[in-house]
Amino acid sequence: MDLQTAELFREMTVYDAGDPARIQHFTKVYTYADLIGTCEGLSEGQLRVLRAAAILHDIGIHKSEEKYGDDTGKHQELEGPPEAAKILSKIEGYTEDEKQRILYLIGHHHSYAEIDGSDYQILVEADFLVNLFENHPQGIDKAAAAAALSRIFRTKSGKEMLEAMFLREEYKKPGSEWKSAEGIDPSGRELIISHAGPSDVPALAAVERACFPEAEAATEEEIKERVRSYGDHFFVLRERLAGQTGLISFVDGFVTDEADLTDAMYADASMHNENGAWQMIFGVNTVPERRKHGYAAMLLERAIGQAREQGRKGVVLTCKERLLPYYAKFGFVNEGVSASVHGNVVWYQMRLTF
């Protein structure tokens, strides 16, 4: 590491003092970006910009959390460049053109539609390599990794790293047999994924109420009609422990030839067309106390995998702005503000095309 980069690294560590997760994150993104950039033959000038952008890429997070109460990609991209400019002003050796490019990369690193250079592409790939691991603590998310490989990764070196880490046969430490989404872990807990049936309706309605405010939540009667009309597109995760079984997560949505998700679809299960081209996703729900374990991701992967196997064109969902980066990791592309006004809030439509 050259002295210029070391000084920038030290400044960013001081900036994130007290937040080791963020320091660990940018350290790993820097390492992967440097490795991929070197292997791809970037010039020393390009590498200097890429290294700086990798170190500073998430600098907008703390400001976003203070100002907006979240760390969405859009807010990071707005707040990051001004904060990064303050740090860059302390480091000698960067030209004005290099500084402007670094700030541009920081202000666009969550935007994947118009990547305009090798440094931009490699920064995105390095960030994905870290996030694919950090965002799935329960195990390798092969569906999200495969989607990223198909839709995001372009460099030979980046693809090789992603495949080696996430798409090869998973290493299992001797004595730790429980690695799958279904099975029994050493504590005796069993996770079961299945389609929904009529007897699940009360539990599904309870999870729905726990996850959404009343204006957005489906009623028990609506859920009953959904299960009756398209139960095979309704994925549920149950947990069994000490003889007790509880429903902790579900993903649902019908199939249609309509390309866009509309408000009418939420209330009218009869619009389901088993031969339709697009799998819609209406709900991705996990009871609050069991979140951050990758359970919803398990079910979303199943829904995506089933749609792919059934020859659909792809999967469509709507989400709030703060969740755009989450669904992007599965390969969904943001298509902008949706026509939906469900629950009187702003929704964004995202599409995963096979």
JSON list of C-alpha atoms in Angstrom, two decimals, residues 137-351:
[
{"chain": "A", "resi": 137, "resn": "PRO", "atom": "CA", "xyz": [-25.07, -14.72, 7.99]},
{"chain": "A", "resi": 138, "resn": "GLN", "atom": "CA", "xyz": [-26.99, -18.01, 7.90]},
{"chain": "A", "resi": 139, "resn": "GLY", "atom": "CA", "xyz": [-25.13, -19.34, 4.87]},
{"chain": "A", "resi": 140, "resn": "ILE", "atom": "CA", "xyz": [-24.28, -18.90, 1.23]},
{"chain": "A", "resi": 141, "resn": "ASP", "atom": "CA", "xyz": [-27.08, -17.35, -0.82]},
{"chain": "A", "resi": 142, "resn": "LYS", "atom": "CA", "xyz": [-26.57, -19.10, -4.14]},
{"chain": "A", "resi": 143, "resn": "ALA", "atom": "CA", "xyz": [-29.64, -17.58, -5.79]},
{"chain": "A", "resi": 144, "resn": "ALA", "atom": "CA", "xyz": [-28.53, -14.03, -5.06]},
{"chain": "A", "resi": 145, "resn": "ALA", "atom": "CA", "xyz": [-24.98, -14.88, -6.13]},
{"chain": "A", "resi": 146, "resn": "ALA", "atom": "CA", "xyz": [-26.16, -16.42, -9.39]},
{"chain": "A", "resi": 147, "resn": "ALA", "atom": "CA", "xyz": [-28.34, -13.38, -10.10]},
{"chain": "A", "resi": 148, "resn": "ALA", "atom": "CA", "xyz": [-25.40, -11.05, -9.43]},
{"chain": "A", "resi": 149, "resn": "LEU", "atom": "CA", "xyz": [-23.17, -13.11, -11.71]},
{"chain": "A", "resi": 150, "resn": "SER", "atom": "CA", "xyz": [-25.71, -12.88, -14.52]},
{"chain": "A", "resi": 151, "resn": "ARG", "atom": "CA", "xyz": [-26.72, -9.24, -14.15]},
{"chain": "A", "resi": 152, "resn": "ILE", "atom": "CA", "xyz": [-23.97, -7.34, -12.39]},
{"chain": "A", "resi": 153, "resn": "PHE", "atom": "CA", "xyz": [-20.53, -8.91, -12.83]},
{"chain": "A", "resi": 154, "resn": "ARG", "atom": "CA", "xyz": [-18.60, -8.23, -16.05]},
{"chain": "A", "resi": 155, "resn": "THR", "atom": "CA", "xyz": [-14.88, -8.61, -15.27]},
{"chain": "A", "resi": 156, "resn": "LYS", "atom": "CA", "xyz": [-13.19, -11.99, -15.64]},
{"chain": "A", "resi": 157, "resn": "SER", "atom": "CA", "xyz": [-11.46, -11.65, -12.26]},
{"chain": "A", "resi": 158, "resn": "GLY", "atom": "CA", "xyz": [-14.62, -10.60, -10.44]},
{"chain": "A", "resi": 159, "resn": "LYS", "atom": "CA", "xyz": [-16.62, -13.49, -11.90]},
{"chain": "A", "resi": 160, "resn": "GLU", "atom": "CA", "xyz": [-13.94, -15.97, -10.90]},
{"chain": "A", "resi": 161, "resn": "MET", "atom": "CA", "xyz": [-13.95, -14.68, -7.32]},
{"chain": "A", "resi": 162, "resn": "LEU", "atom": "CA", "xyz": [-17.75, -14.76, -7.04]},
{"chain": "A", "resi": 163, "resn": "GLU", "atom": "CA", "xyz": [-17.94, -18.30, -8.41]},
{"chain": "A", "resi": 164, "resn": "ALA", "atom": "CA", "xyz": [-15.19, -19.54, -6.10]},
{"chain": "A", "resi": 165, "resn": "MET", "atom": "CA", "xyz": [-16.76, -18.01, -3.00]},
{"chain": "A", "resi": 166, "resn": "PHE", "atom": "CA", "xyz": [-20.46, -18.56, -3.57]},
{"chain": "A", "resi": 167, "resn": "LEU", "atom": "CA", "xyz": [-21.22, -20.95, -6.44]},
{"chain": "A", "resi": 168, "resn": "ARG", "atom": "CA", "xyz": [-18.92, -23.91, -5.79]},
{"chain": "A", "resi": 169, "resn": "GLU", "atom": "CA", "xyz": [-19.84, -26.84, -3.57]},
{"chain": "A", "resi": 170, "resn": "GLU", "atom": "CA", "xyz": [-19.99, -25.41, -0.07]},
{"chain": "A", "resi": 171, "resn": "TYR", "atom": "CA", "xyz": [-17.19, -26.33, 2.31]},
{"chain": "A", "resi": 172, "resn": "LYS", "atom": "CA", "xyz": [-18.54, -28.00, 5.43]},
{"chain": "A", "resi": 173, "resn": "LYS", "atom": "CA", "xyz": [-16.45, -28.23, 8.55]},
{"chain": "A", "resi": 174, "resn": "PRO", "atom": "CA", "xyz": [-16.41, -31.81, 9.83]},
{"chain": "A", "resi": 175, "resn": "GLY", "atom": "CA", "xyz": [-19.04, -32.18, 12.54]},
{"chain": "A", "resi": 176, "resn": "SER", "atom": "CA", "xyz": [-21.23, -29.28, 11.35]},
{"chain": "A", "resi": 177, "resn": "GLU", "atom": "CA", "xyz": [-23.74, -31.05, 9.17]},
{"chain": "A", "resi": 178, "resn": "TRP", "atom": "CA", "xyz": [-26.62, -28.54, 9.31]},
{"chain": "A", "resi": 179, "resn": "LYS", "atom": "CA", "xyz": [-26.12, -26.05, 6.48]},
{"chain": "A", "resi": 180, "resn": "SER", "atom": "CA", "xyz": [-29.30, -26.13, 4.43]},
{"chain": "A", "resi": 181, "resn": "ALA", "atom": "CA", "xyz": [-32.49, -24.10, 4.60]},
{"chain": "A", "resi": 182, "resn": "GLU", "atom": "CA", "xyz": [-34.30, -27.19, 5.79]},
{"chain": "A", "resi": 183, "resn": "GLY", "atom": "CA", "xyz": [-33.15, -29.65, 8.41]},
{"chain": "A", "resi": 184, "resn": "ILE", "atom": "CA", "xyz": [-32.31, -29.92, 12.06]},
{"chain": "A", "resi": 185, "resn": "ASP", "atom": "CA", "xyz": [-29.53, -27.91, 13.64]},
{"chain": "A", "resi": 186, "resn": "PRO", "atom": "CA", "xyz": [-27.53, -29.15, 16.64]},
{"chain": "A", "resi": 187, "resn": "SER", "atom": "CA", "xyz": [-30.00, -27.51, 19.05]},
{"chain": "A", "resi": 188, "resn": "GLY", "atom": "CA", "xyz": [-32.86, -29.58, 17.67]},
{"chain": "A", "resi": 189, "resn": "ARG", "atom": "CA", "xyz": [-34.49, -26.73, 15.77]},
{"chain": "A", "resi": 190, "resn": "GLU", "atom": "CA", "xyz": [-36.12, -27.78, 12.49]},
{"chain": "A", "resi": 191, "resn": "LEU", "atom": "CA", "xyz": [-36.87, -25.37, 9.64]},
{"chain": "A", "resi": 192, "resn": "ILE", "atom": "CA", "xyz": [-39.52, -26.48, 7.14]},
{"chain": "A", "resi": 193, "resn": "ILE", "atom": "CA", "xyz": [-40.33, -24.75, 3.84]},
{"chain": "A", "resi": 194, "resn": "SER", "atom": "CA", "xyz": [-43.59, -25.63, 2.11]},
{"chain": "A", "resi": 195, "resn": "HIS", "atom": "CA", "xyz": [-46.54, -24.20, 0.23]},
{"chain": "A", "resi": 196, "resn": "ALA", "atom": "CA", "xyz": [-49.40, -22.70, 2.23]},
{"chain": "A", "resi": 197, "resn": "GLY", "atom": "CA", "xyz": [-52.65, -24.51, 2.93]},
{"chain": "A", "resi": 198, "resn": "PRO", "atom": "CA", "xyz": [-56.05, -23.43, 4.33]},
{"chain": "A", "resi": 199, "resn": "SER", "atom": "CA", "xyz": [-55.05, -24.29, 7.89]},
{"chain": "A", "resi": 200, "resn": "ASP", "atom": "CA", "xyz": [-52.20, -21.75, 7.70]},
{"chain": "A", "resi": 201, "resn": "VAL", "atom": "CA", "xyz": [-54.48, -18.75, 7.12]},
{"chain": "A", "resi": 202, "resn": "PRO", "atom": "CA", "xyz": [-54.80, -17.54, 10.76]},
{"chain": "A", "resi": 203, "resn": "ALA", "atom": "CA", "xyz": [-51.03, -17.76, 11.31]},
{"chain": "A", "resi": 204, "resn": "LEU", "atom": "CA", "xyz": [-50.34, -16.03, 7.99]},
{"chain": "A", "resi": 205, "resn": "ALA", "atom": "CA", "xyz": [-52.71, -13.22, 8.89]},
{"chain": "A", "resi": 206, "resn": "ALA", "atom": "CA", "xyz": [-50.98, -12.80, 12.25]},
{"chain": "A", "resi": 207, "resn": "VAL", "atom": "CA", "xyz": [-47.56, -12.51, 10.57]},
{"chain": "A", "resi": 208, "resn": "GLU", "atom": "CA", "xyz": [-49.00, -10.04, 8.06]},
{"chain": "A", "resi": 209, "resn": "ARG", "atom": "CA", "xyz": [-50.35, -7.84, 10.87]},
{"chain": "A", "resi": 210, "resn": "ALA", "atom": "CA", "xyz": [-46.99, -7.95, 12.65]},
{"chain": "A", "resi": 211, "resn": "CYS", "atom": "CA", "xyz": [-45.14, -6.83, 9.52]},
{"chain": "A", "resi": 212, "resn": "PHE", "atom": "CA", "xyz": [-47.34, -4.07, 8.06]},
{"chain": "A", "resi": 213, "resn": "PRO", "atom": "CA", "xyz": [-49.47, -1.21, 9.33]},
{"chain": "A", "resi": 214, "resn": "GLU", "atom": "CA", "xyz": [-53.22, -1.74, 9.01]},
{"chain": "A", "resi": 215, "resn": "ALA", "atom": "CA", "xyz": [-53.50, 0.33, 5.80]},
{"chain": "A", "resi": 216, "resn": "GLU", "atom": "CA", "xyz": [-50.97, -1.91, 4.03]},
{"chain": "A", "resi": 217, "resn": "ALA", "atom": "CA", "xyz": [-51.68, -5.33, 5.54]},
{"chain": "A", "resi": 218, "resn": "ALA", "atom": "CA", "xyz": [-53.82, -7.90, 3.76]},
{"chain": "A", "resi": 219, "resn": "THR", "atom": "CA", "xyz": [-56.89, -8.96, 5.72]},
{"chain": "A", "resi": 220, "resn": "GLU", "atom": "CA", "xyz": [-57.40, -12.53, 6.86]},
{"chain": "A", "resi": 221, "resn": "GLU", "atom": "CA", "xyz": [-60.16, -12.92, 4.26]},
{"chain": "A", "resi": 222, "resn": "GLU", "atom": "CA", "xyz": [-57.83, -11.69, 1.49]},
{"chain": "A", "resi": 223, "resn": "ILE", "atom": "CA", "xyz": [-55.14, -14.12, 2.61]},
{"chain": "A", "resi": 224, "resn": "LYS", "atom": "CA", "xyz": [-57.68, -16.94, 2.64]},
{"chain": "A", "resi": 225, "resn": "GLU", "atom": "CA", "xyz": [-58.58, -16.17, -0.99]},
{"chain": "A", "resi": 226, "resn": "ARG", "atom": "CA", "xyz": [-54.92, -15.97, -1.97]},
{"chain": "A", "resi": 227, "resn": "VAL", "atom": "CA", "xyz": [-54.17, -19.37, -0.47]},
{"chain": "A", "resi": 228, "resn": "ARG", "atom": "CA", "xyz": [-57.26, -20.85, -2.13]},
{"chain": "A", "resi": 229, "resn": "SER", "atom": "CA", "xyz": [-56.45, -19.35, -5.54]},
{"chain": "A", "resi": 230, "resn": "TYR", "atom": "CA", "xyz": [-52.67, -19.75, -5.73]},
{"chain": "A", "resi": 231, "resn": "GLY", "atom": "CA", "xyz": [-51.41, -21.72, -2.75]},
{"chain": "A", "resi": 232, "resn": "ASP", "atom": "CA", "xyz": [-48.63, -23.20, -4.89]},
{"chain": "A", "resi": 233, "resn": "HIS", "atom": "CA", "xyz": [-47.16, -19.69, -5.18]},
{"chain": "A", "resi": 234, "resn": "PHE", "atom": "CA", "xyz": [-47.36, -19.10, -1.43]},
{"chain": "A", "resi": 235, "resn": "PHE", "atom": "CA", "xyz": [-44.16, -20.12, 0.36]},
{"chain": "A", "resi": 236, "resn": "VAL", "atom": "CA", "xyz": [-44.07, -20.48, 4.14]},
{"chain": "A", "resi": 237, "resn": "LEU", "atom": "CA", "xyz": [-41.27, -21.18, 6.61]},
{"chain": "A", "resi": 238, "resn": "ARG", "atom": "CA", "xyz": [-42.08, -22.98, 9.83]},
{"chain": "A", "resi": 239, "resn": "GLU", "atom": "CA", "xyz": [-39.85, -23.54, 12.82]},
{"chain": "A", "resi": 240, "resn": "ARG", "atom": "CA", "xyz": [-40.22, -26.62, 14.98]},
{"chain": "A", "resi": 241, "resn": "LEU", "atom": "CA", "xyz": [-38.53, -26.73, 18.36]},
{"chain": "A", "resi": 242, "resn": "ALA", "atom": "CA", "xyz": [-39.25, -28.91, 21.39]},
{"chain": "A", "resi": 243, "resn": "GLY", "atom": "CA", "xyz": [-42.42, -30.23, 19.79]},
{"chain": "A", "resi": 244, "resn": "GLN", "atom": "CA", "xyz": [-43.81, -26.76, 19.06]},
{"chain": "A", "resi": 245, "resn": "THR", "atom": "CA", "xyz": [-44.24, -25.48, 15.50]},
{"chain": "A", "resi": 246, "resn": "GLY", "atom": "CA", "xyz": [-44.67, -21.85, 14.52]},
{"chain": "A", "resi": 247, "resn": "LEU", "atom": "CA", "xyz": [-44.92, -20.03, 11.20]},
{"chain": "A", "resi": 248, "resn": "ILE", "atom": "CA", "xyz": [-42.21, -17.34, 11.11]},
{"chain": "A", "resi": 249, "resn": "SER", "atom": "CA", "xyz": [-41.98, -16.15, 7.49]},
{"chain": "A", "resi": 250, "resn": "PHE", "atom": "CA", "xyz": [-43.79, -16.21, 4.15]},
{"chain": "A", "resi": 251, "resn": "VAL", "atom": "CA", "xyz": [-43.56, -14.94, 0.56]},
{"chain": "A", "resi": 252, "resn": "ASP", "atom": "CA", "xyz": [-46.57, -14.83, -1.74]},
{"chain": "A", "resi": 253, "resn": "GLY", "atom": "CA", "xyz": [-47.78, -13.56, -5.08]},
{"chain": "A", "resi": 254, "resn": "PHE", "atom": "CA", "xyz": [-49.76, -14.74, -8.10]},
{"chain": "A", "resi": 255, "resn": "VAL", "atom": "CA", "xyz": [-48.86, -15.22, -11.75]},
{"chain": "A", "resi": 256, "resn": "THR", "atom": "CA", "xyz": [-50.14, -13.00, -14.55]},
{"chain": "A", "resi": 257, "resn": "ASP", "atom": "CA", "xyz": [-49.47, -11.87, -18.10]},
{"chain": "A", "resi": 258, "resn": "GLU", "atom": "CA", "xyz": [-49.62, -8.27, -16.89]},
{"chain": "A", "resi": 259, "resn": "ALA", "atom": "CA", "xyz": [-46.10, -6.86, -16.79]},
{"chain": "A", "resi": 260, "resn": "ASP", "atom": "CA", "xyz": [-46.65, -4.36, -13.95]},
{"chain": "A", "resi": 261, "resn": "LEU", "atom": "CA", "xyz": [-47.90, -4.87, -10.42]},
{"chain": "A", "resi": 262, "resn": "THR", "atom": "CA", "xyz": [-51.12, -2.93, -9.74]},
{"chain": "A", "resi": 263, "resn": "ASP", "atom": "CA", "xyz": [-53.17, -2.24, -6.63]},
{"chain": "A", "resi": 264, "resn": "ALA", "atom": "CA", "xyz": [-56.08, -4.26, -8.01]},
{"chain": "A", "resi": 265, "resn": "MET", "atom": "CA", "xyz": [-53.97, -7.42, -7.81]},
{"chain": "A", "resi": 266, "resn": "TYR", "atom": "CA", "xyz": [-53.66, -7.26, -4.02]},
{"chain": "A", "resi": 267, "resn": "ALA", "atom": "CA", "xyz": [-57.40, -7.50, -3.48]},
{"chain": "A", "resi": 268, "resn": "ASP", "atom": "CA", "xyz": [-58.47, -9.75, -6.38]},
{"chain": "A", "resi": 269, "resn": "ALA", "atom": "CA", "xyz": [-56.92, -13.22, -6.21]},
{"chain": "A", "resi": 270, "resn": "SER", "atom": "CA", "xyz": [-59.06, -14.31, -9.18]},
{"chain": "A", "resi": 271, "resn": "MET", "atom": "CA", "xyz": [-56.68, -12.35, -11.43]},
{"chain": "A", "resi": 272, "resn": "HIS", "atom": "CA", "xyz": [-54.20, -15.22, -11.00]},
{"chain": "A", "resi": 273, "resn": "ASN", "atom": "CA", "xyz": [-53.36, -16.93, -14.30]},
{"chain": "A", "resi": 274, "resn": "GLU", "atom": "CA", "xyz": [-51.38, -20.12, -13.80]},
{"chain": "A", "resi": 275, "resn": "ASN", "atom": "CA", "xyz": [-50.00, -19.83, -17.35]},
{"chain": "A", "resi": 276, "resn": "GLY", "atom": "CA", "xyz": [-48.99, -16.18, -16.93]},
{"chain": "A", "resi": 277, "resn": "ALA", "atom": "CA", "xyz": [-45.57, -14.84, -17.87]},
{"chain": "A", "resi": 278, "resn": "TRP", "atom": "CA", "xyz": [-44.73, -12.90, -14.71]},
{"chain": "A", "resi": 279, "resn": "GLN", "atom": "CA", "xyz": [-44.52, -14.02, -11.09]},
{"chain": "A", "resi": 280, "resn": "MET", "atom": "CA", "xyz": [-45.69, -11.18, -8.86]},
{"chain": "A", "resi": 281, "resn": "ILE", "atom": "CA", "xyz": [-44.55, -10.86, -5.24]},
{"chain": "A", "resi": 282, "resn": "PHE", "atom": "CA", "xyz": [-47.05, -9.22, -2.89]},
{"chain": "A", "resi": 283, "resn": "GLY", "atom": "CA", "xyz": [-45.45, -9.92, 0.46]},
{"chain": "A", "resi": 284, "resn": "VAL", "atom": "CA", "xyz": [-42.02, -10.79, 1.87]},
{"chain": "A", "resi": 285, "resn": "ASN", "atom": "CA", "xyz": [-42.71, -11.12, 5.58]},
{"chain": "A", "resi": 286, "resn": "THR", "atom": "CA", "xyz": [-40.86, -12.34, 8.67]},
{"chain": "A", "resi": 287, "resn": "VAL", "atom": "CA", "xyz": [-42.05, -11.84, 12.23]},
{"chain": "A", "resi": 288, "resn": "PRO", "atom": "CA", "xyz": [-40.04, -8.93, 13.70]},
{"chain": "A", "resi": 289, "resn": "GLU", "atom": "CA", "xyz": [-38.29, -10.93, 16.42]},
{"chain": "A", "resi": 290, "resn": "ARG", "atom": "CA", "xyz": [-36.90, -13.45, 13.88]},
{"chain": "A", "resi": 291, "resn": "ARG", "atom": "CA", "xyz": [-35.50, -11.04, 11.30]},
{"chain": "A", "resi": 292, "resn": "LYS", "atom": "CA", "xyz": [-31.85, -10.71, 10.25]},
{"chain": "A", "resi": 293, "resn": "HIS", "atom": "CA", "xyz": [-31.41, -14.47, 9.92]},
{"chain": "A", "resi": 294, "resn": "GLY", "atom": "CA", "xyz": [-31.93, -14.83, 6.16]},
{"chain": "A", "resi": 295, "resn": "TYR", "atom": "CA", "xyz": [-35.34, -16.50, 6.47]},
{"chain": "A", "resi": 296, "resn": "ALA", "atom": "CA", "xyz": [-37.14, -14.24, 3.99]},
{"chain": "A", "resi": 297, "resn": "ALA", "atom": "CA", "xyz": [-34.22, -14.68, 1.59]},
{"chain": "A", "resi": 298, "resn": "MET", "atom": "CA", "xyz": [-34.69, -18.47, 1.73]},
{"chain": "A", "resi": 299, "resn": "LEU", "atom": "CA", "xyz": [-38.31, -18.11, 0.65]},
{"chain": "A", "resi": 300, "resn": "LEU", "atom": "CA", "xyz": [-37.63, -15.45, -1.97]},
{"chain": "A", "resi": 301, "resn": "GLU", "atom": "CA", "xyz": [-35.00, -17.73, -3.50]},
{"chain": "A", "resi": 302, "resn": "ARG", "atom": "CA", "xyz": [-37.57, -20.54, -3.63]},
{"chain": "A", "resi": 303, "resn": "ALA", "atom": "CA", "xyz": [-40.12, -18.28, -5.33]},
{"chain": "A", "resi": 304, "resn": "ILE", "atom": "CA", "xyz": [-37.54, -17.07, -7.87]},
{"chain": "A", "resi": 305, "resn": "GLY", "atom": "CA", "xyz": [-36.31, -20.61, -8.48]},
{"chain": "A", "resi": 306, "resn": "GLN", "atom": "CA", "xyz": [-39.84, -21.93, -9.04]},
{"chain": "A", "resi": 307, "resn": "ALA", "atom": "CA", "xyz": [-40.65, -19.10, -11.46]},
{"chain": "A", "resi": 308, "resn": "ARG", "atom": "CA", "xyz": [-37.47, -19.83, -13.40]},
{"chain": "A", "resi": 309, "resn": "GLU", "atom": "CA", "xyz": [-38.19, -23.57, -13.51]},
{"chain": "A", "resi": 310, "resn": "GLN", "atom": "CA", "xyz": [-41.75, -22.90, -14.70]},
{"chain": "A", "resi": 311, "resn": "GLY", "atom": "CA", "xyz": [-40.52, -20.84, -17.65]},
{"chain": "A", "resi": 312, "resn": "ARG", "atom": "CA", "xyz": [-41.78, -17.43, -16.52]},
{"chain": "A", "resi": 313, "resn": "LYS", "atom": "CA", "xyz": [-40.25, -14.26, -17.95]},
{"chain": "A", "resi": 314, "resn": "GLY", "atom": "CA", "xyz": [-39.29, -13.12, -14.48]},
{"chain": "A", "resi": 315, "resn": "VAL", "atom": "CA", "xyz": [-40.43, -11.79, -11.11]},
{"chain": "A", "resi": 316, "resn": "VAL", "atom": "CA", "xyz": [-41.90, -8.39, -10.21]},
{"chain": "A", "resi": 317, "resn": "LEU", "atom": "CA", "xyz": [-42.32, -6.77, -6.80]},
{"chain": "A", "resi": 318, "resn": "THR", "atom": "CA", "xyz": [-42.77, -3.36, -5.24]},
{"chain": "A", "resi": 319, "resn": "CYS", "atom": "CA", "xyz": [-40.96, -2.12, -2.16]},
{"chain": "A", "resi": 320, "resn": "LYS", "atom": "CA", "xyz": [-40.23, 0.98, -0.15]},
{"chain": "A", "resi": 321, "resn": "GLU", "atom": "CA", "xyz": [-37.13, 2.99, -1.00]},
{"chain": "A", "resi": 322, "resn": "ARG", "atom": "CA", "xyz": [-35.07, 1.74, 1.93]},
{"chain": "A", "resi": 323, "resn": "LEU", "atom": "CA", "xyz": [-35.32, -1.85, 0.62]},
{"chain": "A", "resi": 324, "resn": "LEU", "atom": "CA", "xyz": [-34.09, -1.16, -2.92]},
{"chain": "A", "resi": 325, "resn": "PRO", "atom": "CA", "xyz": [-30.50, -2.25, -2.14]},
{"chain": "A", "resi": 326, "resn": "TYR", "atom": "CA", "xyz": [-31.74, -5.44, -0.48]},
{"chain": "A", "resi": 327, "resn": "TYR", "atom": "CA", "xyz": [-33.69, -6.65, -3.50]},
{"chain": "A", "resi": 328, "resn": "ALA", "atom": "CA", "xyz": [-30.96, -5.48, -5.88]},
{"chain": "A", "resi": 329, "resn": "LYS", "atom": "CA", "xyz": [-28.75, -8.17, -4.35]},
{"chain": "A", "resi": 330, "resn": "PHE", "atom": "CA", "xyz": [-31.09, -10.81, -5.78]},
{"chain": "A", "resi": 331, "resn": "GLY", "atom": "CA", "xyz": [-30.78, -9.24, -9.24]},
{"chain": "A", "resi": 332, "resn": "PHE", "atom": "CA", "xyz": [-33.92, -7.09, -9.18]},
{"chain": "A", "resi": 333, "resn": "VAL", "atom": "CA", "xyz": [-33.64, -3.83, -11.13]},
{"chain": "A", "resi": 334, "resn": "ASN", "atom": "CA", "xyz": [-35.33, -0.65, -9.91]},
{"chain": "A", "resi": 335, "resn": "GLU", "atom": "CA", "xyz": [-37.82, 0.64, -12.51]},
{"chain": "A", "resi": 336, "resn": "GLY", "atom": "CA", "xyz": [-38.75, 3.77, -10.56]},
{"chain": "A", "resi": 337, "resn": "VAL", "atom": "CA", "xyz": [-41.81, 4.84, -8.60]},
{"chain": "A", "resi": 338, "resn": "SER", "atom": "CA", "xyz": [-44.69, 2.41, -9.05]},
{"chain": "A", "resi": 339, "resn": "ALA", "atom": "CA", "xyz": [-48.21, 3.40, -10.01]},
{"chain": "A", "resi": 340, "resn": "SER", "atom": "CA", "xyz": [-49.27, 1.59, -6.84]},
{"chain": "A", "resi": 341, "resn": "VAL", "atom": "CA", "xyz": [-50.46, 3.74, -3.98]},
{"chain": "A", "resi": 342, "resn": "HIS", "atom": "CA", "xyz": [-51.23, 0.77, -1.73]},
{"chain": "A", "resi": 343, "resn": "GLY", "atom": "CA", "xyz": [-51.56, 1.95, 1.86]},
{"chain": "A", "resi": 344, "resn": "ASN", "atom": "CA", "xyz": [-51.06, 5.56, 0.73]},
{"chain": "A", "resi": 345, "resn": "VAL", "atom": "CA", "xyz": [-47.27, 5.25, 0.60]},
{"chain": "A", "resi": 346, "resn": "VAL", "atom": "CA", "xyz": [-44.67, 5.49, -2.18]},
{"chain": "A", "resi": 347, "resn": "TRP", "atom": "CA", "xyz": [-43.61, 2.17, -3.71]},
{"chain": "A", "resi": 348, "resn": "TYR", "atom": "CA", "xyz": [-40.85, 1.38, -6.20]},
{"chain": "A", "resi": 349, "resn": "GLN", "atom": "CA", "xyz": [-41.28, -1.36, -8.79]},
{"chain": "A", "resi": 350, "resn": "MET", "atom": "CA", "xyz": [-38.41, -3.82, -9.19]},
{"chain": "A", "resi": 351, "resn": "ARG", "atom": "CA", "xyz": [-38.05, -6.52, -11.84]}
]
